[in-house]
CSV table of C-alpha atoms in Angstrom, one decimal:
chain,number,residue,atom,x,y,z
A,1,MET,CA,8.7,-26.0,7.9
A,2,LYS,CA,12.2,-26.1,9.1
A,3,LYS,CA,13.6,-23.2,8.1
A,4,SER,CA,9.7,-21.6,9.3
A,5,GLY,CA,10.6,-23.1,13.2
A,6,LEU,CA,14.1,-21.7,12.8
A,7,THR,CA,12.8,-18.1,12.1
A,8,VAL,CA,10.0,-18.1,14.6
A,9,LYS,CA,13.0,-18.9,17.2
A,10,LYS,CA,14.8,-16.0,16.1
A,11,LYS,CA,12.2,-13.7,16.4
A,12,LYS,CA,11.6,-15.0,19.8
A,13,LEU,CA,15.0,-14.3,20.4
A,14,VAL,CA,15.5,-11.1,19.3
A,15,VAL,CA,12.2,-9.5,21.1
A,16,VAL,CA,14.2,-11.1,24.0
A,17,PHE,CA,17.4,-10.0,23.6
A,18,GLY,CA,15.3,-6.3,22.4
A,19,THR,CA,13.4,-6.2,25.8
A,20,ILE,CA,16.5,-7.1,27.7
A,21,LEU,CA,18.2,-4.0,25.6
A,22,PHE,CA,15.7,-1.6,26.4
A,23,ILE,CA,14.9,-2.5,30.4
A,24,LEU,CA,19.3,-2.1,31.0
A,25,ALA,CA,19.3,1.2,28.7
A,26,GLY,CA,15.7,2.7,30.9
A,27,ILE,CA,17.7,1.5,34.6
A,28,GLN,CA,20.9,4.2,33.5
A,29,PHE,CA,18.2,6.8,33.9
A,30,THR,CA,17.6,5.7,37.6
A,31,SER,CA,20.8,4.5,38.2
A,32,PRO,CA,22.5,6.0,41.2
A,33,SER,CA,25.2,8.3,41.1
A,34,ILE,CA,28.3,7.9,43.8
A,35,LYS,CA,29.6,10.8,44.8
A,36,ASN,CA,32.9,11.6,47.5
A,37,PRO,CA,32.1,14.6,49.8
A,38,PRO,CA,35.2,16.1,51.2
A,39,SER,CA,36.9,14.4,54.3
A,40,THR,CA,36.4,15.8,57.4
A,41,SER,CA,38.6,14.0,59.6
A,42,GLU,CA,40.8,11.1,58.0
A,43,ILE,CA,42.1,8.1,60.3
A,44,ALA,CA,45.8,8.5,61.1
A,45,LEU,CA,47.9,5.3,60.7
A,46,PRO,CA,51.5,3.9,60.1
A,47,ALA,CA,51.8,3.8,56.6
A,48,ASP,CA,52.5,-0.1,56.0
A,49,VAL,CA,49.1,-0.2,57.3
A,50,MET,CA,47.4,2.9,56.1
A,51,ALA,CA,48.3,1.2,52.4
A,52,ILE,CA,46.9,-2.3,53.4
A,53,LEU,CA,43.0,-0.4,54.4
A,54,LYS,CA,43.1,1.6,51.5
A,55,ARG,CA,43.6,-0.5,49.2
A,56,ALA,CA,40.8,-2.9,50.8
A,57,CYS,CA,38.4,-0.9,52.5
A,58,PHE,CA,38.2,2.6,51.4
A,59,ASP,CA,36.7,2.5,48.4
A,60,CYS,CA,33.4,1.5,50.4
A,61,HIS,CA,34.7,3.2,54.3
A,62,SER,CA,35.5,6.0,52.8
A,63,ASN,CA,34.2,9.4,50.9
A,64,ASN,CA,37.7,8.7,48.5
A,65,SER,CA,35.9,5.7,46.6
A,66,SER,CA,37.7,4.7,43.5
A,67,VAL,CA,34.8,3.9,41.5
A,68,GLU,CA,35.4,2.0,37.8
A,69,TRP,CA,33.9,2.9,34.8
A,70,PHE,CA,31.7,-1.1,35.1
A,71,ASP,CA,30.7,0.5,39.0
A,72,ARG,CA,28.8,3.0,37.4
A,73,ILE,CA,26.6,1.2,34.6
A,74,ALA,CA,23.0,-0.2,36.5
A,75,PRO,CA,22.3,-2.8,37.2
A,76,VAL,CA,25.8,-3.0,39.2
A,77,SER,CA,25.4,0.8,40.0
A,78,TYR,CA,23.0,0.0,42.5
A,79,LEU,CA,24.6,-2.6,44.7
A,80,VAL,CA,27.7,-0.7,44.5
A,81,SER,CA,26.5,2.4,45.6
A,82,HIS,CA,23.9,0.4,48.4
A,83,ASP,CA,27.5,-1.0,49.3
A,84,ILE,CA,29.2,2.2,49.9
A,85,ASN,CA,25.9,4.1,51.4
A,86,GLU,CA,26.6,0.5,54.1
A,87,GLY,CA,30.1,1.0,54.7
A,88,ARG,CA,30.4,4.5,55.4
A,89,SER,CA,27.2,4.4,57.6
A,90,ARG,CA,29.2,1.6,59.7
A,91,PHE,CA,32.0,3.8,59.6
A,92,ASN,CA,34.1,6.2,57.6
A,93,PHE,CA,38.1,6.3,57.6
A,94,SER,CA,37.5,10.1,55.9
A,95,GLU,CA,35.0,11.2,59.1
A,96,TRP,CA,37.2,9.3,62.1
A,97,GLU,CA,37.3,11.7,64.6
A,98,ARG,CA,33.4,11.3,65.0
A,99,ASN,CA,34.0,8.0,67.0
A,100,PRO,CA,34.7,8.3,70.3
A,101,PRO,CA,38.4,7.2,71.2
A,102,VAL,CA,36.9,3.7,72.6
A,103,VAL,CA,34.9,3.3,70.1
A,104,ARG,CA,38.0,4.0,67.3
A,105,GLU,CA,40.2,1.0,69.0
A,106,LEU,CA,36.7,-0.9,69.1
A,107,LEU,CA,36.8,-0.7,65.4
A,108,LEU,CA,39.8,-1.4,64.3
A,109,TRP,CA,39.5,-4.3,66.1
A,110,GLU,CA,36.4,-5.7,64.2
A,111,MET,CA,38.0,-4.7,61.0
A,112,VAL,CA,40.7,-7.1,61.9
A,113,ASN,CA,38.1,-10.1,62.5
A,114,ALA,CA,35.8,-9.6,59.9
A,115,ILE,CA,39.3,-9.9,57.1
A,116,GLU,CA,40.6,-12.6,59.2
A,117,GLU,CA,36.9,-14.4,59.2
A,118,ARG,CA,36.8,-13.5,55.3
A,119,LYS,CA,33.8,-11.7,55.7
A,120,MET,CA,35.5,-8.3,54.3
A,121,PRO,CA,36.6,-7.3,51.5
A,122,LEU,CA,32.8,-8.7,50.3
A,123,GLN,CA,32.9,-11.6,48.2
A,124,ARG,CA,30.9,-10.2,45.3
A,125,TYR,CA,33.4,-7.1,45.6
A,126,LEU,CA,36.7,-9.2,45.4
A,127,ARG,CA,35.4,-10.7,42.7
A,128,MET,CA,35.4,-7.4,40.3
A,129,HIS,CA,38.4,-6.1,42.6
A,130,PRO,CA,41.4,-8.8,43.3
A,131,GLU,CA,43.5,-6.2,43.7
A,132,ALA,CA,41.7,-6.1,47.4
A,133,ALA,CA,42.7,-9.0,49.0
A,134,VAL,CA,44.5,-9.0,52.3
A,135,SER,CA,47.0,-11.5,52.1
A,136,THR,CA,47.8,-13.6,55.2
A,137,THR,CA,51.3,-11.1,55.8
A,138,GLU,CA,48.9,-8.1,55.0
A,139,LEU,CA,46.8,-9.8,58.5
A,140,GLU,CA,49.3,-9.9,60.2
A,141,ILE,CA,50.5,-6.5,59.8
A,142,LEU,CA,47.1,-5.5,60.8
A,143,LYS,CA,47.4,-7.3,63.9
A,144,ARG,CA,50.5,-6.4,64.6
A,145,TYR,CA,49.4,-2.8,64.8
A,146,VAL,CA,45.8,-3.3,66.7
A,147,ASN,CA,48.3,-5.1,69.4
A,148,THR,CA,49.8,-1.4,70.2
A,149,LEU,CA,46.3,0.6,70.6
A,150,PRO,CA,46.3,1.5,74.4
A,151,GLY,CA,43.3,-0.8,75.1
A,152,ARG,CA,45.8,-3.7,74.3
A,153,HIS,CA,47.6,-2.5,77.7
A,154,LYS,CA,44.8,-1.3,79.8
A,155,VAL,CA,45.0,-1.2,83.5
A,156,ASP,CA,42.6,-0.9,86.3
A,157,THR,CA,44.6,1.2,88.9
A,158,MET,CA,42.0,2.8,90.3
A,159,ALA,CA,41.2,1.8,94.2
A,160,ILE,CA,37.8,-1.0,94.0
A,161,ALA,CA,34.8,0.9,94.2
A,162,ARG,CA,32.7,-1.8,96.6
A,163,ALA,CA,29.7,-0.1,97.4
A,164,LEU,CA,27.3,2.9,96.4
A,165,PRO,CA,26.6,5.6,98.5
A,166,ASP,CA,23.5,4.8,100.6
A,167,SER,CA,21.6,7.4,99.1
A,168,GLN,CA,22.4,5.9,95.3
A,169,ILE,CA,21.4,2.2,96.5
A,170,GLN,CA,17.9,3.6,97.5
A,171,GLN,CA,17.2,5.0,94.8
A,172,LEU,CA,18.3,1.9,92.8
A,173,MET,CA,16.2,-0.1,94.4
A,174,LYS,CA,12.9,1.6,94.3
A,175,ALA,CA,13.5,1.9,90.5
A,176,VAL,CA,15.0,-0.9,88.3
A,177,PRO,CA,16.7,0.1,85.3
A,178,VAL,CA,15.3,-0.5,82.1
A,179,SER,CA,17.3,-0.7,78.9
A,180,ALA,CA,15.8,1.8,76.0
A,181,ASN,CA,14.5,-1.3,74.5
A,182,GLY,CA,12.3,-2.4,77.2
A,183,ILE,CA,14.9,-4.7,78.6
A,184,GLU,CA,15.0,-4.7,82.8
A,185,TYR,CA,17.9,-5.3,84.9
A,186,SER,CA,17.8,-8.4,87.1
A,187,ASP,CA,20.4,-10.0,89.2
A,188,ASP,CA,18.9,-13.4,88.9
A,189,TYR,CA,22.0,-14.5,86.8
A,190,LYS,CA,23.8,-14.8,90.1
A,191,ASN,CA,22.4,-18.3,90.4
A,192,TRP,CA,22.9,-19.3,87.1
A,193,LYS,CA,25.7,-21.2,85.4
A,194,ILE,CA,28.9,-19.8,83.9
A,195,ILE,CA,29.0,-20.7,80.7
A,196,SER,CA,32.0,-19.1,80.2
A,197,THR,CA,35.0,-16.7,81.5
A,198,THR,CA,37.1,-14.7,78.9
A,199,ASP,CA,40.2,-12.5,79.1
A,200,LYS,CA,39.0,-9.7,76.3
A,201,TYR,CA,42.7,-8.0,75.9
A,202,ASP,CA,41.5,-6.2,72.8
A,203,GLY,CA,39.9,-3.4,75.7
A,204,GLY,CA,41.2,-4.7,78.6
A,205,SER,CA,38.3,-6.6,80.2
A,206,MET,CA,38.2,-9.7,81.4
A,207,ARG,CA,34.1,-11.1,82.3
A,208,ILE,CA,32.2,-13.5,83.8
A,209,VAL,CA,29.4,-15.5,80.9
A,210,TYR,CA,26.5,-16.9,82.8
A,211,GLY,CA,23.7,-18.7,81.1
A,212,ASN,CA,20.1,-19.1,82.3
A,213,ASP,CA,18.8,-23.1,82.3
A,214,ILE,CA,17.4,-23.2,79.4
A,215,MET,CA,20.4,-21.5,77.7
A,216,VAL,CA,22.7,-24.3,79.8
A,217,ASN,CA,20.5,-27.0,78.2
A,218,ALA,CA,20.5,-25.5,74.9
A,219,ILE,CA,25.1,-26.4,75.3
A,220,ALA,CA,24.5,-29.6,76.6
A,221,ALA,CA,22.0,-30.5,74.3
A,222,ASN,CA,24.6,-28.8,71.1
A,223,LYS,CA,21.3,-27.2,70.1
A,224,LEU,CA,21.7,-24.3,67.7
A,225,PRO,CA,19.9,-22.3,66.9
A,226,PHE,CA,19.0,-21.1,70.7
A,227,PRO,CA,15.7,-21.4,72.1
A,228,ASP,CA,13.3,-18.4,72.7
A,229,GLY,CA,13.8,-17.7,76.5
A,230,ALA,CA,17.5,-18.5,76.3
A,231,GLN,CA,19.3,-15.7,78.1
A,232,ILE,CA,22.7,-14.9,79.1
A,233,VAL,CA,24.3,-12.4,81.2
A,234,LYS,CA,27.9,-11.1,81.0
A,235,VAL,CA,29.4,-9.3,84.0
A,236,VAL,CA,32.5,-7.1,82.7
A,237,TRP,CA,35.5,-5.6,84.9
A,238,GLY,CA,38.7,-4.0,84.7
A,239,LYS,CA,42.2,-5.8,84.4
A,240,HIS,CA,44.4,-5.5,87.9
A,241,LEU,CA,48.0,-5.4,87.0
A,242,GLU,CA,49.7,-8.2,86.3
A,243,ASP,CA,51.6,-10.2,89.8
A,244,SER,CA,54.9,-11.9,89.7
A,245,LEU,CA,53.1,-15.7,89.2
A,246,GLY,CA,51.5,-14.3,86.0
A,247,ASN,CA,48.0,-13.7,87.9
A,248,VAL,CA,45.5,-10.9,86.8
A,249,PHE,CA,42.5,-10.4,88.8
A,250,PRO,CA,39.0,-8.3,88.3
A,251,GLY,CA,39.5,-4.7,89.2
A,252,ASN,CA,36.5,-2.1,89.2
A,253,PHE,CA,33.3,-3.5,87.6
A,254,GLN,CA,32.2,-1.6,84.6
A,255,ASN,CA,29.1,-3.4,83.4
A,256,VAL,CA,26.4,-6.1,83.1
A,257,GLN,CA,25.5,-6.9,79.4
A,258,LEU,CA,22.1,-9.1,78.6
A,259,MET,CA,21.1,-11.0,75.8
A,260,ILE,CA,17.5,-12.6,75.4
A,261,LYS,CA,16.2,-14.6,72.9
A,262,ASP,CA,13.2,-13.5,71.8
A,263,SER,CA,12.5,-14.4,68.0
A,264,LYS,CA,9.1,-12.5,67.8
A,265,ARG,CA,9.5,-9.8,70.4
A,266,PHE,CA,13.5,-8.7,68.5
A,267,SER,CA,12.7,-9.7,65.1
A,268,SER,CA,14.7,-6.7,63.7
A,269,THR,CA,17.9,-8.3,65.5
A,270,GLU,CA,18.2,-11.7,64.8
A,271,GLY,CA,15.7,-12.8,67.7
A,272,TRP,CA,18.3,-11.4,70.1
A,273,GLY,CA,17.7,-8.7,72.5
A,274,PHE,CA,20.8,-6.5,73.8
A,275,ALA,CA,21.2,-4.5,77.0
A,276,LYS,CA,23.9,-2.8,78.7
A,277,PHE,CA,23.8,-1.1,82.3
A,278,ASP,CA,26.8,0.9,83.3
A,279,GLY,CA,28.8,1.2,86.6
A,280,LEU,CA,27.4,0.3,90.0
A,281,GLN,CA,24.6,3.1,89.5
A,282,LEU,CA,23.8,0.7,86.3
A,283,LYS,CA,22.8,3.0,84.2
A,284,PRO,CA,21.2,1.8,81.0
A,285,PHE,CA,23.3,2.5,78.0
A,286,GLY,CA,22.0,3.6,74.7
A,287,ALA,CA,19.2,6.5,74.3
A,288,SER,CA,17.2,5.1,72.2
A,289,ALA,CA,16.6,1.2,71.1
A,290,ILE,CA,19.0,1.7,67.9
A,291,PHE,CA,22.1,1.1,70.3
A,292,GLN,CA,20.6,-2.6,69.3
A,293,THR,CA,21.8,-2.3,65.8
A,294,THR,CA,25.4,-1.2,66.7
A,295,CYS,CA,25.2,-4.5,68.7
A,296,ILE,CA,23.5,-6.8,66.3
A,297,ASN,CA,25.9,-5.5,62.9
A,298,CYS,CA,29.1,-6.9,64.8
A,299,HIS,CA,27.5,-10.0,65.7
A,300,ARG,CA,25.7,-10.6,62.5
A,301,LEU,CA,28.9,-10.2,60.8
A,302,LEU,CA,31.2,-12.4,62.8
A,303,ALA,CA,29.4,-15.2,64.7
A,304,PRO,CA,26.3,-16.3,62.6
A,305,GLU,CA,27.5,-19.9,62.6
A,306,ASN,CA,26.7,-19.7,66.6
A,307,ASP,CA,23.2,-17.9,66.5
A,308,PHE,CA,25.0,-14.5,66.8
A,309,VAL,CA,26.4,-15.6,70.2
A,310,PHE,CA,30.5,-15.0,71.1
A,311,ASN,CA,30.8,-16.5,74.2
A,312,ILE,CA,29.7,-19.8,73.8
A,313,PRO,CA,32.0,-23.0,74.8
A,314,THR,CA,32.8,-24.8,71.3
A,315,LYS,CA,35.2,-27.5,70.8
B,1,MET,CA,15.5,1.0,43.6
B,2,ASN,CA,15.1,-1.4,46.7
B,3,LYS,CA,13.4,-4.2,45.0
B,4,ILE,CA,16.4,-4.0,42.2
B,5,PHE,CA,18.3,-4.2,45.1
B,6,SER,CA,16.8,-6.8,46.8
B,7,ALA,CA,16.7,-9.0,43.7
B,8,LEU,CA,20.4,-8.5,42.9
B,9,THR,CA,21.2,-9.8,46.3
B,10,LEU,CA,19.0,-12.4,46.5
B,11,VAL,CA,20.9,-13.8,43.0
B,12,LEU,CA,23.9,-13.1,44.1
B,13,VAL,CA,23.4,-15.1,47.4
B,14,MET,CA,21.5,-18.0,45.4
B,15,LEU,CA,25.1,-18.6,43.0
B,16,SER,CA,27.6,-18.0,46.2
B,17,CYS,CA,26.0,-19.6,49.0
B,18,LYS,CA,27.9,-22.6,50.6
B,19,GLN,CA,26.4,-24.1,54.2
B,20,LYS,CA,29.1,-24.0,56.8
B,21,ALA,CA,28.8,-26.7,59.4
B,22,GLY,CA,28.0,-25.6,62.4
B,23,PRO,CA,29.9,-25.9,65.7
B,24,VAL,CA,30.1,-27.9,68.1
B,25,LEU,CA,29.1,-26.6,71.3
B,26,ALA,CA,31.3,-27.9,74.2
B,27,ALA,CA,28.9,-28.6,77.6
B,28,GLU,CA,32.6,-30.6,79.5
B,29,TYR,CA,33.8,-26.8,79.7
B,30,LEU,CA,31.1,-26.0,81.7
B,31,HIS,CA,31.3,-26.4,85.4
B,32,HIS,CA,28.9,-25.9,88.2
B,33,GLU,CA,28.7,-26.4,91.9
B,34,ASP,CA,25.6,-26.1,94.1
B,35,GLY,CA,25.1,-23.7,96.4
B,36,MET,CA,27.9,-22.0,95.5
B,37,GLN,CA,28.4,-18.3,94.4
B,38,VAL,CA,31.3,-16.6,92.5
B,39,ILE,CA,33.8,-15.1,94.3
B,40,THR,CA,35.9,-13.8,91.6
B,41,SER,CA,38.0,-15.2,88.1
B,42,LEU,CA,41.5,-15.0,87.5
B,43,ILE,CA,43.7,-14.8,84.2
B,44,ASN,CA,46.9,-16.3,84.1
B,45,ASN,CA,48.7,-15.7,81.0
B,46,LYS,CA,52.2,-17.4,82.3
B,47,ASN,CA,50.8,-20.7,82.8
B,48,LYS,CA,47.8,-19.9,80.0
B,49,THR,CA,45.2,-20.8,82.0
B,50,ILE,CA,41.9,-19.2,83.4
B,51,SER,CA,39.9,-19.9,86.6
B,52,ILE,CA,36.6,-18.8,88.8
B,53,ILE,CA,37.0,-19.6,92.4
B,54,TYR,CA,33.4,-20.4,93.6
B,55,GLY,CA,32.4,-20.0,98.0
B,56,ASN,CA,29.5,-20.8,99.9
B,57,GLN,CA,27.8,-18.3,101.6
B,58,LEU,CA,30.6,-18.3,104.7
B,59,ALA,CA,33.6,-18.3,102.1
B,60,ALA,CA,32.0,-15.6,100.2
B,61,ALA,CA,32.2,-13.4,103.8
B,62,PHE,CA,35.1,-13.5,104.0
B,63,ALA,CA,35.8,-12.8,100.6
B,64,GLY,CA,33.4,-10.1,100.7
B,65,ASN,CA,35.1,-9.1,104.0
B,66,VAL,CA,32.3,-8.9,106.1
B,67,GLN,CA,33.8,-11.9,108.2
B,68,ARG,CA,37.5,-10.9,109.1
B,69,GLU,CA,38.8,-14.3,110.0
B,70,HIS,CA,38.1,-17.6,108.7
B,71,GLN,CA,35.6,-19.6,109.8
B,72,ALA,CA,34.8,-23.4,110.0
B,73,GLY,CA,31.8,-24.0,107.5
B,74,GLU,CA,33.6,-22.5,104.6
B,75,LYS,CA,34.3,-24.0,101.5
B,76,TYR,CA,35.8,-22.7,98.4
B,77,VAL,CA,35.9,-24.5,94.8
B,78,MET,CA,38.8,-23.4,92.2
B,79,VAL,CA,38.2,-24.5,88.5
B,80,THR,CA,41.2,-24.3,86.1
B,81,SER,CA,40.8,-24.2,82.7
B,82,ASP,CA,43.0,-24.4,79.7
B,83,GLN,CA,42.9,-20.6,77.6
B,84,ARG,CA,42.1,-20.9,74.3
B,85,PRO,CA,42.0,-17.9,71.6
B,86,MET,CA,37.7,-17.3,71.5
B,87,PRO,CA,36.4,-18.2,68.2
B,88,HIS,CA,35.1,-15.6,65.6
B,89,TRP,CA,36.9,-12.5,67.5
B,90,TYR,CA,40.7,-12.1,67.8
B,91,GLY,CA,41.3,-10.2,70.7
B,92,THR,CA,39.8,-12.0,73.2
B,93,ASN,CA,40.3,-16.2,75.2
B,94,MET,CA,38.1,-17.9,76.8
B,95,ASN,CA,37.8,-21.0,79.0
B,96,GLY,CA,38.7,-24.6,77.7
B,97,ALA,CA,39.0,-27.7,78.4
B,98,ILE,CA,39.1,-28.4,82.5
B,99,LEU,CA,42.8,-28.8,84.2
B,100,CYS,CA,41.9,-28.9,87.4
B,101,VAL,CA,39.5,-28.3,90.0
B,102,GLU,CA,40.5,-27.9,93.9
B,103,TYR,CA,38.2,-27.9,97.1
B,104,ALA,CA,39.3,-26.3,100.8
B,105,THR,CA,37.2,-26.5,103.4
B,106,ALA,CA,37.5,-25.2,106.8
B,107,VAL,CA,37.1,-27.5,110.0
B,108,VAL,CA,37.7,-27.2,113.2
B,109,THR,CA,41.4,-28.5,114.2
B,110,GLU,CA,42.1,-30.4,117.2
B,111,GLU,CA,43.7,-27.2,119.2
B,112,GLY,CA,40.6,-25.4,118.4
B,113,GLY,CA,41.5,-23.2,115.5
B,114,VAL,CA,40.0,-23.4,112.0
B,115,GLY,CA,42.1,-24.9,109.5
B,116,PHE,CA,41.4,-26.3,105.4
B,117,ASP,CA,41.0,-29.8,104.2
B,118,TYR,CA,42.1,-29.7,100.5
B,119,MET,CA,41.7,-32.1,97.3
B,120,ARG,CA,42.9,-31.6,94.3
B,121,ARG,CA,40.9,-33.8,91.3
B,122,SER,CA,41.8,-33.7,87.3
B,123,GLY,CA,39.3,-32.4,85.0
B,124,ASN,CA,38.4,-36.2,84.5
B,125,GLY,CA,37.4,-36.0,88.5
B,126,LYS,CA,40.6,-37.9,89.2
B,127,LEU,CA,42.4,-37.4,92.3
B,128,MET,CA,46.0,-35.6,91.8
B,129,THR,CA,47.8,-35.2,95.1
B,130,GLU,CA,51.6,-35.0,93.6
B,131,GLY,CA,53.3,-32.1,93.0
B,132,VAL,CA,50.5,-30.0,95.1
B,133,ASP,CA,51.8,-27.5,97.7
B,134,GLU,CA,48.4,-27.8,100.0
B,135,THR,CA,49.3,-24.8,102.5
B,136,SER,CA,50.6,-22.4,99.3
B,137,ARG,CA,47.3,-23.4,97.4
B,138,ILE,CA,44.7,-23.4,100.6
B,139,ARG,CA,46.6,-19.8,100.9
B,140,PHE,CA,45.7,-19.0,97.6
B,141,MET,CA,42.3,-20.3,97.2
B,142,THR,CA,40.8,-18.2,100.5
B,143,GLY,CA,42.5,-15.4,100.1
B,144,GLN,CA,41.2,-13.7,97.7
B,145,PRO,CA,38.9,-10.7,97.7
B,146,ALA,CA,35.3,-11.3,96.3
B,147,ALA,CA,34.9,-9.4,92.6
B,148,VAL,CA,32.6,-6.9,92.4
B,149,HIS,CA,29.1,-8.1,91.8
B,150,PRO,CA,26.3,-5.2,91.5
């Protein structure tokens, strides 16, 4: 009886392994191929910075992906292919000039933050490619580099524009600015409470961040995630030159940024709707609602613990 | 292909997911003055502070250059906080604990002119009187042009 039982078990094992092998062999035919298109405009960086980024980031964020033999075997190849496609779509070091200069700087700061927050390189990538890890010393090299970028020392020296010409004010009063995702501008925020004030020295701006009652009450109750109806408005200015006492005051008004929590309406962006209105004419930013993806990509990567909001007061 | 990728991702997430402790929100860093509006904000990198100057309607009119002379009834409040790195984003500093709140109120003097009453409190509300040059603080708080709000 015992011998017969073992035989049955062995037969089952053979069937299971055989099935797995069959499936593995089968999916190799559908395994995605990973290609390296030609570089059109590779980023130019100091040698030490370039060496770190090439080792840690280029496999997914450039057209020079160095793929190991085991990366080409399905099902691993599905993950590798997905990560490379996703990485290149976020930013591509081999097609760097496609980004406007301001965006290039922002991406480099985002990169430093993603590494500091241990969100990049991806943990699953590091398990197979431990040599891609960025050390504390290397992170300091990257930080030193981003602090040399032009936006870091940007000073608003222009005379402050305080009002639009009458004709533009009349036009603004006729039609409320509306973002491509349907969010309307409103200056109700001027009656809200301030939840934070910031010196965004990476881009040469300073901000006051207002929260509506729902937002402020949630902060008082230490309630996360924030409830539907919570709203944040960031008012952004350039920075004047520092005076002899060390004071820096707001320069020209740059934009107003809104975040509105509505988990149904904005379900694809973690429940937050984003809008930005530029200049005194409050021109809605973004030709289509796709601009929200850029916003949430960064908030999703770096601030998930804060319900995807950066500017909240935390201990 | 998408189904295979989703299944693999789910397995990896289940294997590696660790629940992180959430942040503790700091309502004590907030300050609100009823009936006041923002005149401006300022950063001081030498003192590592970040401040907001509020004013009532009369103060806002003066700061906005609508009213050329100070007038009795103007009220100014300047809230100064510790400057700290913003969590999750290297490249931004934000307000932390409130260090002091200063109040300047315009009153009619015995000579019939306009002067200011001044008071300074610490973040926990304690009156601070030592080492304060009231004249220069009043001049500073009440002399800033309004930041542009559309």
